[in-house]
Coordinates of C-alpha atoms in Angstrom, one line a residue:
Chain A
M1008 CA -3.8 -16.3 13.8
E1009 CA -1.8 -19.3 15.4
P1010 CA -0.6 -18.8 18.9
E1011 CA 2.6 -17.8 19.2
P1012 CA 4.9 -21.1 20.2
L1013 CA 5.3 -21.7 24.1
V1014 CA 9.1 -20.4 25.2
D1015 CA 10.8 -20.3 28.6
T1016 CA 10.2 -17.0 30.1
V1017 CA 13.2 -16.4 32.4
T1018 CA 15.5 -16.5 28.8
L1019 CA 12.6 -14.6 27.3
G1020 CA 13.0 -12.0 30.0
R1021 CA 16.8 -11.9 29.8
A1022 CA 16.9 -12.1 26.1
A1023 CA 14.6 -9.2 25.6
S1024 CA 16.3 -6.9 28.2
S1025 CA 19.9 -7.2 26.3
T1026 CA 18.0 -6.8 23.0
S1027 CA 16.4 -4.1 24.2
V1028 CA 19.6 -2.3 25.6
G1029 CA 21.7 -3.0 21.8
F1030 CA 18.0 -1.9 20.8
D1031 CA 17.9 1.6 22.3
E1032 CA 21.1 2.6 21.7
F1033 CA 20.8 2.3 18.3
Y1034 CA 17.5 3.9 18.1
L1035 CA 19.3 6.7 19.6
S1036 CA 21.7 7.1 17.2
E1037 CA 19.9 6.3 13.6
M1038 CA 17.0 8.0 14.5
G1039 CA 17.6 11.3 14.3
R1040 CA 19.1 10.9 10.9
L1041 CA 17.2 8.5 9.6
V1042 CA 14.2 11.0 9.3
A1043 CA 16.4 13.0 7.4
L1044 CA 17.1 10.4 4.9
A1045 CA 13.1 9.9 5.1
R1046 CA 12.2 13.1 4.4
S1047 CA 15.1 13.9 1.9
L1048 CA 13.6 10.7 -0.2
A1049 CA 10.0 11.0 0.7
G1050 CA 9.0 14.4 2.1
V1051 CA 8.0 16.0 5.3
A1052 CA 4.6 14.0 5.4
V1053 CA 5.8 11.0 6.0
A1054 CA 9.5 10.8 6.6
E1055 CA 8.2 10.5 10.4
D1056 CA 6.2 7.2 9.8
I1057 CA 8.4 5.6 7.5
A1058 CA 11.6 6.3 9.5
Q1059 CA 9.9 4.8 12.7
E1060 CA 8.1 1.8 10.4
A1061 CA 11.6 1.0 9.4
M1062 CA 12.9 0.6 13.0
L1063 CA 9.8 -0.8 14.0
V1064 CA 10.8 -3.9 11.5
A1065 CA 14.4 -4.0 12.9
Y1066 CA 13.0 -4.3 16.6
R1067 CA 11.0 -6.8 15.1
R1068 CA 14.0 -8.5 14.1
W1069 CA 16.3 -7.5 16.4
R1070 CA 17.8 -10.8 17.4
E1071 CA 19.0 -10.8 13.7
V1072 CA 19.6 -7.4 12.8
G1073 CA 21.7 -6.9 15.4
A1074 CA 24.0 -9.5 15.0
L1075 CA 24.4 -8.1 11.6
Q1076 CA 28.7 -6.1 10.9
R1077 CA 26.6 -2.8 10.0
P1078 CA 22.6 -2.8 10.9
D1079 CA 23.2 1.0 10.4
L1080 CA 23.7 0.1 6.3
W1081 CA 20.6 -2.3 6.8
V1082 CA 18.1 0.5 8.7
R1083 CA 18.8 3.0 6.3
R1084 CA 18.3 0.2 3.0
T1085 CA 15.4 -0.6 4.7
C1086 CA 14.0 3.0 4.9
A1087 CA 15.1 4.3 1.8
N1088 CA 13.6 1.6 0.0
M1089 CA 10.1 2.2 2.1
A1090 CA 10.6 5.9 0.7
V1091 CA 10.6 5.7 -2.9
S1092 CA 7.8 3.4 -3.2
Q1093 CA 5.1 5.1 -4.5
F1094 CA 2.8 1.6 -3.5
R1095 CA 4.0 1.6 0.2
R1096 CA 4.2 5.3 0.5
R1097 CA 0.4 4.8 -0.1
V1098 CA -0.4 3.7 3.2
A1099 CA 2.4 5.7 5.3
E1100 CA 0.2 9.1 3.9
L1101 CA -3.0 7.4 5.0
R1102 CA -1.4 7.2 8.2
A1103 CA 0.9 10.5 8.1
T1104 CA -2.6 12.2 7.8
T1105 CA -4.0 10.8 11.1
R1106 CA -1.4 10.9 12.8
L1107 CA -0.6 15.1 11.7
T1108 CA -3.8 16.1 12.3
R1109 CA -3.8 14.9 16.3
R1110 CA -0.5 16.4 16.4
R1111 CA -0.6 19.9 19.0
P1112 CA 0.1 22.7 16.6
D1113 CA 3.9 22.6 18.3
A1114 CA 4.4 19.4 17.3
T1115 CA 4.1 19.9 13.3
P1116 CA 7.4 19.1 12.0
E1117 CA 9.7 22.1 11.1
P1118 CA 10.4 24.2 7.7
M1119 CA 13.4 25.2 6.0
S1120 CA 14.6 27.4 4.2
E1121 CA 12.6 27.7 0.7
R1122 CA 15.9 27.5 -1.3
A1123 CA 16.5 24.3 1.4
E1124 CA 13.1 22.8 0.0
E1125 CA 13.6 23.2 -3.3
F1126 CA 16.8 21.1 -3.0
W1127 CA 14.7 18.3 -1.2
D1128 CA 12.1 18.5 -3.9
A1129 CA 14.9 18.5 -6.7
V1130 CA 15.8 14.9 -5.2
R1131 CA 12.7 13.7 -5.2
T1132 CA 12.4 13.9 -8.2
L1133 CA 15.1 11.9 -9.8
P1134 CA 14.2 8.6 -10.2
H1135 CA 14.5 6.4 -7.5
R1136 CA 18.5 4.7 -7.4
Q1137 CA 19.6 8.2 -8.5
A1138 CA 17.6 9.7 -5.2
Q1139 CA 18.8 7.1 -2.7
A1140 CA 22.4 7.6 -3.7
A1141 CA 22.2 11.1 -3.4
A1142 CA 20.3 11.2 0.4
L1143 CA 22.9 8.8 1.3
R1144 CA 25.7 10.8 -0.1
F1145 CA 24.4 14.2 1.2
V1146 CA 22.8 12.7 4.6
Y1147 CA 25.5 10.5 6.3
D1148 CA 28.0 11.5 4.4
M1149 CA 28.6 8.2 2.7
P1150 CA 32.0 6.8 1.2
I1151 CA 30.8 5.3 -2.6
A1152 CA 31.6 1.5 -1.0
E1153 CA 29.5 1.5 2.0
I1154 CA 26.4 3.5 -0.2
A1155 CA 27.4 0.8 -2.7
E1156 CA 27.1 -1.6 0.3
T1157 CA 23.8 -0.4 1.5
L1158 CA 21.8 0.1 -1.9
G1159 CA 23.2 -3.5 -2.7
C1160 CA 24.8 -2.9 -6.1
S1161 CA 28.4 -2.1 -7.3
A1162 CA 30.5 0.8 -6.6
G1163 CA 30.7 1.5 -10.4
T1164 CA 27.1 1.9 -10.0
V1165 CA 26.7 3.9 -7.4
K1166 CA 29.1 5.7 -9.4
Q1167 CA 26.9 6.5 -12.1
H1168 CA 24.0 7.5 -10.3
L1169 CA 25.8 10.2 -7.9
S1170 CA 27.4 11.1 -11.3
R1171 CA 23.7 11.8 -13.4
A1172 CA 22.1 12.6 -9.9
R1173 CA 24.5 15.8 -9.4
Q1174 CA 24.0 16.6 -13.7
A1175 CA 20.0 16.6 -13.0
L1176 CA 20.0 18.5 -10.1
S1177 CA 22.2 21.7 -11.4
V1178 CA 20.0 21.5 -14.5
A1179 CA 16.7 21.3 -12.1
L1180 CA 18.5 23.9 -9.5
D1181 CA 20.0 25.9 -12.8
L1182 CA 23.6 25.6 -10.2
Q1183 CA 26.9 25.1 -11.8
D1184 CA 28.5 21.6 -10.7
R1185 CA 32.5 22.1 -10.2
S1186 CA 32.4 18.5 -10.6
D1187 CA 32.7 18.4 -14.2
Chain B
M1120 CA 26.3 29.1 -5.6
D1121 CA 27.5 26.2 -7.1
L1122 CA 25.9 22.4 -5.9
D1123 CA 27.8 21.3 -3.6
E1124 CA 27.7 25.1 -1.6
L1125 CA 23.5 24.8 -1.9
A1126 CA 23.9 20.4 -0.8
R1127 CA 25.7 21.6 1.9
G1128 CA 23.1 24.5 3.3
A1129 CA 20.4 22.2 2.4
T1130 CA 21.8 18.9 4.5
R1131 CA 22.8 21.0 7.6
E1132 CA 19.1 22.4 7.9
L1133 CA 17.2 18.9 7.2
L1134 CA 19.5 17.3 9.8
D1135 CA 18.8 19.8 12.5
V1136 CA 14.7 20.2 11.8
T1137 CA 14.8 16.3 12.1
S1138 CA 17.4 15.6 14.9
A1139 CA 15.7 16.7 17.6
G1140 CA 12.9 14.5 19.3
V1141 CA 14.4 11.3 19.1
A1142 CA 13.3 10.0 22.9
Q1143 CA 9.8 10.7 22.3
R1144 CA 9.9 8.7 18.9
R1145 CA 11.2 6.1 21.3
T1146 CA 8.3 6.5 22.9
L1147 CA 6.3 6.7 20.1
L1148 CA 7.1 3.4 19.1
D1149 CA 6.8 1.5 22.1
Q1150 CA 2.7 2.9 22.1
T1151 CA 2.2 1.7 18.2
R1152 CA 3.6 -1.7 18.9
R1153 CA 1.1 -2.3 22.7
R1154 CA -1.7 -0.1 19.8
R1155 CA -1.3 -3.0 17.5
R1156 CA -1.2 -6.0 19.4
I1157 CA -3.9 -4.5 21.5
G1158 CA -5.8 -4.4 17.8
N1159 CA -4.8 -7.8 17.2
A1160 CA -6.0 -9.5 20.1
A1161 CA -9.9 -7.5 20.2
A1162 CA -10.0 -8.6 16.4
L1163 CA -9.7 -12.4 17.3
T1164 CA -11.5 -12.4 20.5
A1165 CA -14.5 -10.9 18.2
L1166 CA -14.0 -13.6 15.8
V1167 CA -13.7 -15.8 18.5
T1168 CA -17.3 -14.8 19.8
L1169 CA -18.6 -14.7 16.6
M1170 CA -17.5 -18.2 15.5
A1171 CA -18.7 -19.6 18.6
G1172 CA -22.4 -18.1 18.5
G1173 CA -22.3 -19.9 14.6
L1174 CA -23.8 -16.4 13.6
L1175 CA -23.7 -16.7 9.9
L1176 CA -24.4 -13.2 8.2
V1177 CA -25.1 -14.0 5.1
T1178 CA -27.5 -17.1 4.0
A1179 CA -26.7 -19.5 1.1
P1180 CA -28.4 -18.3 -2.3
P1181 CA -29.5 -20.3 -5.0
D1182 CA -26.7 -21.5 -6.9
D1183 CA -28.1 -19.3 -10.0
R1184 CA -24.4 -19.2 -11.6
D1185 CA -23.3 -19.1 -15.0
T1186 CA -22.9 -21.9 -16.3
R1187 CA -23.0 -21.0 -20.0
P1188 CA -20.1 -20.3 -21.9
A1189 CA -17.7 -17.0 -21.9
R1190 CA -18.6 -14.9 -24.4
P1191 CA -15.0 -13.7 -26.1
I1192 CA -14.6 -10.1 -24.4
G1193 CA -15.9 -7.3 -26.5
E1194 CA -18.3 -10.0 -28.0
G1195 CA -21.9 -9.5 -26.6
H1196 CA -20.4 -8.4 -23.0
G1197 CA -21.8 -4.9 -23.5
T1198 CA -19.1 -3.8 -21.4
A1199 CA -15.4 -2.6 -21.7
L1200 CA -12.6 -3.4 -18.9
V1201 CA -10.9 0.3 -18.1
T1202 CA -7.6 0.7 -15.9
V1203 CA -5.7 3.4 -14.9
N1204 CA -2.2 3.5 -15.8
T1205 CA 0.7 5.2 -13.9
A1206 CA 0.3 8.8 -15.3
G1207 CA -3.6 8.8 -14.8
Q1208 CA -4.1 8.3 -17.5
I1209 CA -7.8 5.7 -18.2
H1210 CA -8.2 3.4 -21.1
A1211 CA -9.9 1.0 -22.2
L1212 CA -8.2 -2.4 -22.6
D1213 CA -11.2 -4.1 -24.7
G1214 CA -14.6 -2.1 -25.9
D1215 CA -16.0 1.4 -25.9
V1216 CA -15.0 3.6 -23.3
A1217 CA -18.2 6.0 -23.3
V1218 CA -17.7 9.4 -23.8
G1219 CA -17.4 11.6 -20.6
V1220 CA -15.0 9.7 -18.6
P1221 CA -11.9 12.0 -18.6
R1222 CA -8.6 10.9 -19.9
E1223 CA -6.5 11.3 -16.9
V1224 CA -7.1 11.4 -13.4
H1225 CA -5.2 11.0 -10.2
A1226 CA -2.4 8.9 -10.7
L1227 CA -3.0 6.6 -7.8
S1228 CA -7.1 7.2 -8.8
P1229 CA -9.6 3.9 -7.7
I1230 CA -12.7 3.7 -10.8
D1231 CA -15.8 2.5 -10.1
F1232 CA -18.8 2.5 -12.7
T1233 CA -22.2 2.3 -11.1
S1234 CA -24.2 -0.9 -12.1
D1235 CA -26.2 0.7 -14.8
G1236 CA -23.5 2.2 -15.9
T1237 CA -24.8 6.1 -16.2
R1238 CA -22.1 6.8 -13.4
V1239 CA -18.8 6.8 -12.4
M1240 CA -16.1 7.4 -9.6
F1241 CA -13.0 8.5 -9.7
Q1242 CA -10.0 10.8 -7.8
A1243 CA -9.4 13.8 -9.9
Q1244 CA -6.5 15.7 -10.7
D1245 CA -6.6 17.8 -7.8
G1246 CA -6.8 15.0 -5.6
S1247 CA -11.3 15.2 -4.8
L1248 CA -13.0 11.7 -5.2
R1249 CA -16.1 12.7 -8.0
L1250 CA -18.4 10.9 -9.5
V1251 CA -19.0 12.1 -13.2
D1252 CA -23.0 11.2 -14.5
L1253 CA -22.2 10.1 -18.6
R1254 CA -25.0 10.8 -19.5
T1255 CA -25.1 14.2 -18.7
G1256 CA -21.6 14.9 -17.9
G1257 CA -22.7 16.5 -14.9
S1258 CA -19.7 16.2 -12.0
R1259 CA -20.1 16.5 -8.1
S1260 CA -17.5 15.9 -5.4
L1261 CA -17.7 13.5 -2.8
G1262 CA -15.5 14.9 -0.5
A1263 CA -11.8 14.7 -0.1
C1264 CA -9.3 12.2 0.3
A1265 CA -6.4 11.4 2.4
E1266 CA -3.5 13.5 0.9
R1267 CA -2.7 12.0 -2.1
W1268 CA -5.5 8.9 -2.7
C1269 CA -8.4 7.5 -2.2
D1270 CA -9.3 4.9 -0.9
A1271 CA -13.1 4.6 -1.7
D1272 CA -15.8 2.3 -3.1
L1273 CA -18.7 3.3 -4.9
S1274 CA -21.6 1.3 -3.9
A1275 CA -23.8 -0.1 -7.0
D1276 CA -26.4 2.8 -7.0
G1277 CA -24.5 5.4 -7.0
R1278 CA -26.3 6.2 -3.4
F1279 CA -23.0 5.6 -1.2
V1280 CA -19.3 6.0 -1.4
A1281 CA -17.4 4.0 1.4
V1282 CA -14.6 5.3 2.1
G1283 CA -11.1 4.6 4.1
S1284 CA -10.2 7.8 5.8
G1285 CA -6.4 6.8 6.3
G1286 CA -4.3 6.6 9.3
L1287 CA -3.3 4.0 11.9
D1288 CA -6.8 4.2 13.5
S1289 CA -8.3 4.1 9.9
V1290 CA -12.0 4.1 10.0
I1291 CA -14.7 3.6 7.2
E1292 CA -16.9 6.4 6.5
I1293 CA -20.2 6.0 4.4
R1294 CA -20.9 8.7 2.8
P1295 CA -24.1 9.7 1.2
V1296 CA -23.8 11.0 -2.2
G1297 CA -26.7 13.4 -1.9
E1298 CA -27.8 14.3 1.5
G1299 CA -27.6 12.6 4.7
R1300 CA -25.7 11.3 8.0
I1301 CA -22.0 10.4 7.0
Q1302 CA -21.6 6.9 9.4
R1303 CA -18.5 5.5 10.2
L1304 CA -18.4 1.5 11.0
P1305 CA -17.4 0.2 14.4
I1306 CA -13.9 -1.4 13.4
A1307 CA -11.1 -1.9 15.8
G1308 CA -7.8 -1.2 13.9
A1309 CA -7.2 -0.2 10.5
A1310 CA -9.5 -0.3 8.1
H1311 CA -8.7 -0.3 4.2
A1312 CA -9.9 -1.2 0.6
P1313 CA -13.7 -0.8 1.5
S1314 CA -16.0 -2.9 -1.2
W1315 CA -19.7 -2.7 -1.8
S1316 CA -22.1 -5.9 -1.9
P1317 CA -24.4 -5.1 -5.1
D1318 CA -27.0 -5.6 -2.8
G1319 CA -25.7 -2.3 -0.7
E1320 CA -26.1 -4.2 3.0
H1321 CA -22.5 -5.4 2.9
L1322 CA -18.9 -4.8 2.6
T1323 CA -15.8 -6.2 2.3
F1324 CA -12.4 -4.5 4.2
T1325 CA -9.4 -5.8 5.0
A1326 CA -7.1 -5.0 8.0
D1327 CA -3.9 -6.5 10.0
E1328 CA -5.9 -10.0 10.4
G1329 CA -7.4 -10.6 7.0
L1330 CA -10.1 -9.6 4.9
F1331 CA -13.5 -9.5 6.7
L1332 CA -17.2 -8.9 5.8
I1333 CA -19.2 -6.7 7.8
G1334 CA -23.1 -4.4 7.4
K1335 CA -23.6 -1.4 6.1
D1336 CA -25.2 -0.8 9.9
G1337 CA -21.5 -2.3 10.9
R1338 CA -23.5 -5.3 12.8
G1339 CA -22.3 -9.0 11.8
M1340 CA -18.7 -8.8 11.6
R1341 CA -16.7 -11.3 10.2
L1342 CA -13.1 -12.5 9.6
L1343 CA -13.7 -14.3 5.6
W1344 CA -10.2 -15.0 5.0
P1345 CA -6.8 -14.6 7.7
A1346 CA -3.7 -13.0 6.7
S1347 CA -1.0 -15.4 6.3
G1348 CA 1.6 -16.2 9.1
E1349 CA 3.9 -14.2 8.8
L1350 CA 2.3 -11.5 7.3
A1351 CA -0.2 -11.3 10.1
T1352 CA 2.3 -10.2 12.7
G1353 CA 1.3 -6.4 13.2
S1354 CA 4.5 -5.1 11.6
W1355 CA 4.5 -2.8 8.9
S1356 CA 5.6 -4.4 6.1
S1357 CA 2.8 -7.5 7.0
E1358 CA -0.1 -4.9 7.4
L1359 CA 1.2 -3.8 4.2
M1360 CA 1.0 -6.6 2.5
S1361 CA -2.2 -8.4 4.5
M1362 CA -4.3 -7.7 1.6
T1363 CA -4.5 -4.1 0.8
E1364 CA -6.4 -4.4 -2.1
P1365 CA -10.3 -4.8 -2.5
A1366 CA -12.5 -7.5 -2.7
S1367 CA -14.4 -7.7 -6.0
W1368 CA -17.9 -8.9 -5.7
S1369 CA -20.0 -11.2 -8.0
P1370 CA -23.2 -9.6 -9.5
D1371 CA -25.6 -12.1 -7.3
G1372 CA -23.7 -11.2 -4.2
S1373 CA -23.0 -15.1 -3.6
R1374 CA -19.0 -15.2 -4.3
I1375 CA -16.1 -12.6 -3.8
A1376 CA -13.3 -12.5 -6.3
F1377 CA -9.8 -11.1 -3.8
L1378 CA -5.9 -11.6 -3.7
A1379 CA -4.6 -13.6 -0.9
T1380 CA -1.6 -13.2 0.1
E1381 CA 1.7 -15.0 1.7
P1382 CA 5.0 -14.4 1.8
W1383 CA 7.4 -15.6 -1.2
D1384 CA 10.4 -16.9 0.7
D1385 CA 9.1 -19.8 3.5
D1386 CA 12.3 -18.7 5.4
V1387 CA 12.4 -15.4 5.7
S1388 CA 15.8 -13.4 5.7
A1389 CA 16.9 -10.7 7.8
A1390 CA 19.6 -9.7 5.3
D1391 CA 16.5 -8.9 2.9
P1392 CA 14.4 -6.2 4.7
I1393 CA 11.4 -6.1 2.5
I1394 CA 9.1 -9.1 2.7
P1395 CA 8.2 -9.7 -1.0
V1396 CA 5.1 -11.1 -1.0
R1397 CA 2.8 -13.9 -3.2
Y1398 CA -0.5 -13.0 -4.9
T1399 CA -4.0 -15.7 -5.0
L1400 CA -6.4 -14.8 -6.9
T1401 CA -9.3 -16.3 -5.0
V1402 CA -12.9 -16.7 -5.3
L1403 CA -14.7 -17.7 -2.3
D1404 CA -18.5 -18.7 -2.0
L1405 CA -20.1 -16.6 1.0
G1406 CA -22.4 -18.7 1.9
S1407 CA -20.5 -22.6 2.0
G1408 CA -16.9 -20.9 2.5
A1409 CA -15.8 -22.9 0.3
T1410 CA -13.0 -22.0 -1.9
E1411 CA -13.7 -21.9 -5.5
L1412 CA -10.6 -21.3 -7.4
S1413 CA -7.5 -20.3 -6.3
R1414 CA -4.1 -19.5 -9.0
Y1415 CA -1.1 -18.1 -8.3
V1416 CA -0.6 -15.0 -10.5
G1417 CA 2.6 -13.7 -9.6
G1418 CA 4.6 -12.1 -6.7
C1419 CA 6.8 -8.6 -6.0
Y1420 CA 8.3 -6.1 -3.6
C1421 CA 5.5 -3.9 -4.8
L1422 CA 8.1 -1.2 -4.3
N1423 CA 8.0 -0.2 -8.2
V1424 CA 5.5 -2.6 -9.2
S1425 CA 2.0 -2.0 -8.6
P1426 CA 0.1 -5.4 -6.9
P1427 CA -2.6 -7.0 -8.5
A1428 CA -6.2 -5.8 -8.7
V1429 CA -9.2 -8.1 -9.6
A1430 CA -12.8 -7.1 -10.7
W1431 CA -15.7 -10.0 -11.5
S1432 CA -17.4 -8.3 -14.9
P1433 CA -20.8 -7.4 -14.5
D1434 CA -23.0 -10.3 -16.6
G1435 CA -20.6 -12.6 -14.1
S1436 CA -18.9 -14.3 -16.4
L1437 CA -15.2 -13.8 -16.4
I1438 CA -13.0 -12.5 -13.5
A1439 CA -9.8 -9.7 -14.3
V1440 CA -7.3 -9.7 -13.0
N1441 CA -3.7 -8.1 -13.9
V1442 CA -0.8 -10.3 -13.2
V1443 CA 2.3 -9.1 -11.9
D1444 CA 5.8 -10.8 -12.6
N1445 CA 8.7 -8.5 -10.9
G1446 CA 11.3 -11.4 -12.9
R1447 CA 11.5 -13.9 -9.8
R1448 CA 10.7 -16.7 -10.4
D1449 CA 8.8 -18.8 -8.0
T1450 CA 9.5 -22.2 -7.2
K1451 CA 6.2 -23.3 -6.4
G1452 CA 4.4 -22.0 -9.9
A1453 CA 5.9 -20.4 -12.7
A1454 CA 5.4 -16.7 -12.3
R1455 CA 3.0 -15.6 -15.2
N1456 CA 2.9 -12.8 -17.9
A1457 CA 2.9 -9.8 -16.0
G1458 CA -0.3 -8.1 -17.8
V1459 CA -4.4 -7.7 -17.6
H1460 CA -6.2 -11.5 -17.7
V1461 CA -9.3 -12.6 -17.5
V1462 CA -10.5 -16.4 -16.2
R1463 CA -14.6 -17.8 -15.5
P1464 CA -14.9 -17.6 -11.9
D1465 CA -14.5 -22.0 -12.0
G1466 CA -10.8 -20.9 -13.4
T1467 CA -11.7 -22.7 -16.6
G1468 CA -10.3 -20.1 -20.4
W1469 CA -7.3 -18.2 -19.1
R1470 CA -6.5 -15.9 -21.1
Q1471 CA -4.3 -12.7 -21.3
L1472 CA -5.8 -9.5 -22.8
T1473 CA -3.0 -7.9 -22.5
T1474 CA 1.1 -6.9 -21.6
E1475 CA 0.1 -4.1 -19.9
S1476 CA 0.4 -4.2 -16.4
A1477 CA -2.8 -2.5 -14.6
T1478 CA -2.4 -0.1 -11.9
W1479 CA -4.3 1.2 -9.3
G1480 CA -7.7 0.5 -11.3
L1481 CA -8.9 -2.3 -13.1
A1482 CA -12.9 -2.4 -13.2
W1483 CA -15.8 -3.2 -15.6
Q1484 CA -17.7 -0.2 -17.4
P1485 CA -21.3 -1.3 -17.8
S1486 CA -23.1 -0.7 -21.1
M1487 CA -25.8 2.1 -20.6
G1488 CA -29.2 1.0 -21.4

């Protein structure tokens, strides 16, 4: 492993403190819903891990990410991609297993009602892009244009994903879709 | 109730249960960063100590490599190349699969045969790790794995299974197949992808810093191949992409084949948060440390595409690898066609067997008797 290049410690200190303050505010404002997004797409066992890992990536790159116009969309996209990746979830689940077994009983994830769990289970069975679009819509109440920007696709594609997601969810949950 | 009503209610509940504890999570984030830095520093210190001491775990074996021309698959090898696809179906790409190998297993199952071809290990659909005797059909449990998948490798004689326990502090356990005590290998930091040497005396494993070798007694740990720059930074993306797939040993134990990783782009952009990774099939002589083969086998973000897997044939003449092609063109080399390929250990005779990409499992099934 190559050593990190020497830097001016005073500059680094100033940069680090201002970076840390900006990130802390970002973290506190975003983290709650980020965990919700991760849980909606990947389930309760790995939600905390995935959300934390997305934030870890953001922290490491905060100099660049913090300068983006919408760092919140950046981290939501990171989290959403991590959550639907079967391969990446493999390691996340390994970590989550260890963390869950070490948690105090009062720190275990709170359950939701059966019907709510059923709903999110159905979301997780959707094709990845439909699930991501649906989760972003529900969790953040995002407009179409913002979902499109987050996922890196067109508004038309997002509309298509949402429409198909609604149809599939209605069938899976035996519900009427009043948007028809 | 219609869909919108249910969605609103379910979302309200989801936000209620996930909104608490943000401050504690922030503390955990800092702890995670510090823990990984300490783990990296400890491993580096150990490496420097080993190098300074001039320790060599494996003595150079005599040069007894098979120099005969490679025989075509299916003729005289007496083996089949077996894979597990994303649906959890075991099937042979070439040759016959012995009766008794289940057709469907866990979708993320490893697959591993003993060197005499009489037994096979896999993860069953119920999640348990199992060993099946192909002569009798008898099956025994090798214990549980992490919640969804097994990071496990069966020794060539079928007497032990090495299992990665999972988690940030993942350790590698050595479980006896029969009676006996479970041992843990003393490895600092998370360790994954154990792979037994043919003689059962050593294992390779992957960690943040790269690919390591260790004795089954926990002694003589050394770094065989360092993880590439950006990928050794200790972040989640780097840990994951830093060679999480097991190495494969030559049957004489003198060499290993593995997939070295490096970032796909020279300039990693913040606009693309997931680092895509290039994979290079690499053959390393454990005695001399020489790299005998280095061949690009594709790259991916590995979100919906499985990373490559590698398997050395039982007769030592071929190495099988599934090549990844996520549709991007790599300026450093042409992307290969996706699918399972074979190549001689010296890099000659590259041949594509199938356009289907193997998934978690790629293994040669030795013939019995």
